[in-house]
mmCIF file of C-alpha atoms in Angstrom:
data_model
loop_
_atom_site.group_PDB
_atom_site.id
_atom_site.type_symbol
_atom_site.label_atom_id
_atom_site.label_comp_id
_atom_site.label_asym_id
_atom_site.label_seq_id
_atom_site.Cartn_x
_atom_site.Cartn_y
_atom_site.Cartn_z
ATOM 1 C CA UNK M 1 111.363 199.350 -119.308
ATOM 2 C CA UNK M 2 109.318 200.598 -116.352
ATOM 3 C CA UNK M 3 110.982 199.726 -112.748
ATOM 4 C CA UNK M 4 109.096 197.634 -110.546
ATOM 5 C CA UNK M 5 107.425 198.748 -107.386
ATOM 6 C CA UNK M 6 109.724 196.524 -105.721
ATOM 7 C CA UNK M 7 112.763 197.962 -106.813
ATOM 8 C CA UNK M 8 111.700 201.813 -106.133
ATOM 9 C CA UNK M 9 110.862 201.017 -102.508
ATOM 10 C CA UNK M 10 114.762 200.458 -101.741
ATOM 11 C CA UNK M 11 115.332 203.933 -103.475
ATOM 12 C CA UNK M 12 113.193 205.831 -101.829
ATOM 13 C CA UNK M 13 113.720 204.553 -98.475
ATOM 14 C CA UNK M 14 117.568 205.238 -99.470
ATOM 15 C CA UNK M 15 117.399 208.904 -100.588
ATOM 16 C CA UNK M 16 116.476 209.375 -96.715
ATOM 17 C CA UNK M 17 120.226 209.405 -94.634
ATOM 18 C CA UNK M 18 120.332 206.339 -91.828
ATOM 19 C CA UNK M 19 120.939 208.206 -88.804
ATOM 20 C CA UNK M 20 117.274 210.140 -89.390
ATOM 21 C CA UNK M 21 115.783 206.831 -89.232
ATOM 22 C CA UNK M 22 118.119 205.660 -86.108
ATOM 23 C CA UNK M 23 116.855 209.131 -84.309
ATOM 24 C CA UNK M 24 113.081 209.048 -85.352
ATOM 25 C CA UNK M 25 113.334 204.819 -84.242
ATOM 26 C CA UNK M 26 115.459 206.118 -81.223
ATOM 27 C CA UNK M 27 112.717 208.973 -80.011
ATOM 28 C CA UNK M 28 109.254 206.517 -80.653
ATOM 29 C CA UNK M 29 111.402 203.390 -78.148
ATOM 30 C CA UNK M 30 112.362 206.046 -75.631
ATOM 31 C CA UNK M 31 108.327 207.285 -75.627
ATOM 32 C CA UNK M 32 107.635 203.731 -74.978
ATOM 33 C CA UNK M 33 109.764 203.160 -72.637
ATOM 34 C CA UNK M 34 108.752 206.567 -70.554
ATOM 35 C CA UNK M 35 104.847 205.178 -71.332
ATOM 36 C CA UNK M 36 105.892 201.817 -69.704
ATOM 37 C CA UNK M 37 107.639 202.802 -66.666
ATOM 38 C CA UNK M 38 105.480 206.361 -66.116
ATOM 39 C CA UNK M 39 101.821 204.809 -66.741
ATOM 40 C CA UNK M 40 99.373 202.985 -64.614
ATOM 41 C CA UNK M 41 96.788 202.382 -66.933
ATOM 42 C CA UNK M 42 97.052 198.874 -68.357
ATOM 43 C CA UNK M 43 96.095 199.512 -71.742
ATOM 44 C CA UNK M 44 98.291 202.703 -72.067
ATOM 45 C CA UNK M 45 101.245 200.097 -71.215
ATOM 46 C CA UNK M 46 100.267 198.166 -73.976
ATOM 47 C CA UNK M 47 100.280 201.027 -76.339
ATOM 48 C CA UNK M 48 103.845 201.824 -75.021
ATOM 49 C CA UNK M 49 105.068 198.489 -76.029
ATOM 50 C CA UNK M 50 103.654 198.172 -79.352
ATOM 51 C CA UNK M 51 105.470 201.439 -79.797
ATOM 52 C CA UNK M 52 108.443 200.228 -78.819
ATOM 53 C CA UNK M 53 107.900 197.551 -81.183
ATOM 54 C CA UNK M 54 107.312 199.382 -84.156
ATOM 55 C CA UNK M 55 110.608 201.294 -83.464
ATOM 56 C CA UNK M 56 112.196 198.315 -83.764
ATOM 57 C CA UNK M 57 110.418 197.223 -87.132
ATOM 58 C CA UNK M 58 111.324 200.622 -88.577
ATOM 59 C CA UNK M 59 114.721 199.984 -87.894
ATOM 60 C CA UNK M 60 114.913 196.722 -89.288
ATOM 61 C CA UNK M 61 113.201 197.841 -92.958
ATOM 62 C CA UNK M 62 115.428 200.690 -92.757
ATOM 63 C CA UNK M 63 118.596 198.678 -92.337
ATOM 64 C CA UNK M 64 117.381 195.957 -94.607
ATOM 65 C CA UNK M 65 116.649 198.073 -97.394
ATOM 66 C CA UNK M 66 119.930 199.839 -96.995
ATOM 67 C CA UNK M 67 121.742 196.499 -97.696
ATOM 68 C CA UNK M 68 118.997 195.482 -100.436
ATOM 69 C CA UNK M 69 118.135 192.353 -98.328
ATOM 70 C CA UNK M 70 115.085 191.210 -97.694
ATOM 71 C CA UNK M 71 115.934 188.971 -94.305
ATOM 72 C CA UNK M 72 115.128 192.005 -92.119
ATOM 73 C CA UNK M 73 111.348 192.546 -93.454
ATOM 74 C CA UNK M 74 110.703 189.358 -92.782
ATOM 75 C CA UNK M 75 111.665 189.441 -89.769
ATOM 76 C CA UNK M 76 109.590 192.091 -89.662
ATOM 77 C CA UNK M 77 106.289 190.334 -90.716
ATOM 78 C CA UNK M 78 106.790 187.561 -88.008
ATOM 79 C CA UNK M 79 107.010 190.433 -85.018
ATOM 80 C CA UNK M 80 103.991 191.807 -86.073
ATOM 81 C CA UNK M 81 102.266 188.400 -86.105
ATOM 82 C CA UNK M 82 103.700 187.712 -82.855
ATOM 83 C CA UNK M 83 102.536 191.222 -81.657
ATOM 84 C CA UNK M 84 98.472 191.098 -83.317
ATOM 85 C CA UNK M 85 98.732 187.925 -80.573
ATOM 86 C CA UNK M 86 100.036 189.416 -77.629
ATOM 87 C CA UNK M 87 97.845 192.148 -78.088
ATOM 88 C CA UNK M 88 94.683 189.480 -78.392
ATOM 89 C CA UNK M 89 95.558 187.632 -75.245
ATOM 90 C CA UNK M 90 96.827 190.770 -73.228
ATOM 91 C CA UNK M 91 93.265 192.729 -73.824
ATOM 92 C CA UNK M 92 91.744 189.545 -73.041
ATOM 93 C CA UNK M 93 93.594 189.298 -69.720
ATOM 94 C CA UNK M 94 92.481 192.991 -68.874
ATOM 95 C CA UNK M 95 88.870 192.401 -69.981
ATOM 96 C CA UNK M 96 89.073 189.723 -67.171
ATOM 97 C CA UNK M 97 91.085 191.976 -64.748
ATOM 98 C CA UNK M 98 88.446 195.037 -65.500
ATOM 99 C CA UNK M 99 85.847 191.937 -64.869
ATOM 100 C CA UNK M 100 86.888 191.212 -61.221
ATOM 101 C CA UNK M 101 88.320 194.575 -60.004
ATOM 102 C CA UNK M 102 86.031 196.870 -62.239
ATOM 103 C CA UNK M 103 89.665 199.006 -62.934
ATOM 104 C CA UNK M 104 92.638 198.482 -65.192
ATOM 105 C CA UNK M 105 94.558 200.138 -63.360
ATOM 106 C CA UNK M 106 98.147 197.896 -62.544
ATOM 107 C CA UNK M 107 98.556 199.197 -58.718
ATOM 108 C CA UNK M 108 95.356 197.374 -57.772
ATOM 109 C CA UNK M 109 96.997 194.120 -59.537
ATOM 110 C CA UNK M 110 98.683 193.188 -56.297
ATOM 111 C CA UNK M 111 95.281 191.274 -55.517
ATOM 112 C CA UNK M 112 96.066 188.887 -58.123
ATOM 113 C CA UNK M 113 99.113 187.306 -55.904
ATOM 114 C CA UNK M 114 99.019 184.146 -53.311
#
């Protein structure tokens, strides 16, 4: 009986030790980080984030499929849904920034207080 594609995700995902996906996950949030607190360009902070994001999502199907549960890639599914939105309404608010200061860069943001 052939094994479903289901059950050979797990396997190979296991074959793979832990701590290389704790490291690789590790390196990709520590970019993101740097991006975020190095970068002035308002879209390259965005990037950053999303990074740091997805280094949390491979952590989560890493763990989850380590413990053959499927709780973490759900979880999973909702951060990216939650992420495809902040990344529609952040552009959207830099469009507008871009718009009114014709520059995306954060410094000149300081305009936008009271």
């Amino acid at each position: 009986m052939q094994p479903t594609q289901n059950v050979l995700i797990p396997e190979v995902i296991q074959q793979i030790p832990l701590t290389y996906y704790i490291i690789i996950s590790t390196a990709l949030f520590v970019i993101g980080i740097i991006g975020v607190l190095t970068r002035r360009n308002a879209i390259i902070i965005f990037m950053s984030i999303e990074l740091m994001l997805n280094a949390v999502n491979l952590l989560l199907i890493a763990f989850s499929s380590y413990r053959s549960d499927s709780s973490g890639q759900v979880f999973v599914f909702f951060i990216m849904a939650v992420a495809a939105a902040e990344v529609s309404v952040g552009l959207a608010i830099i469009v507008m920034i871009y718009r009114n200061t014709r520059s995306i860069d954060v410094g000149l943001l300081n305009k936008l207080k009271w």
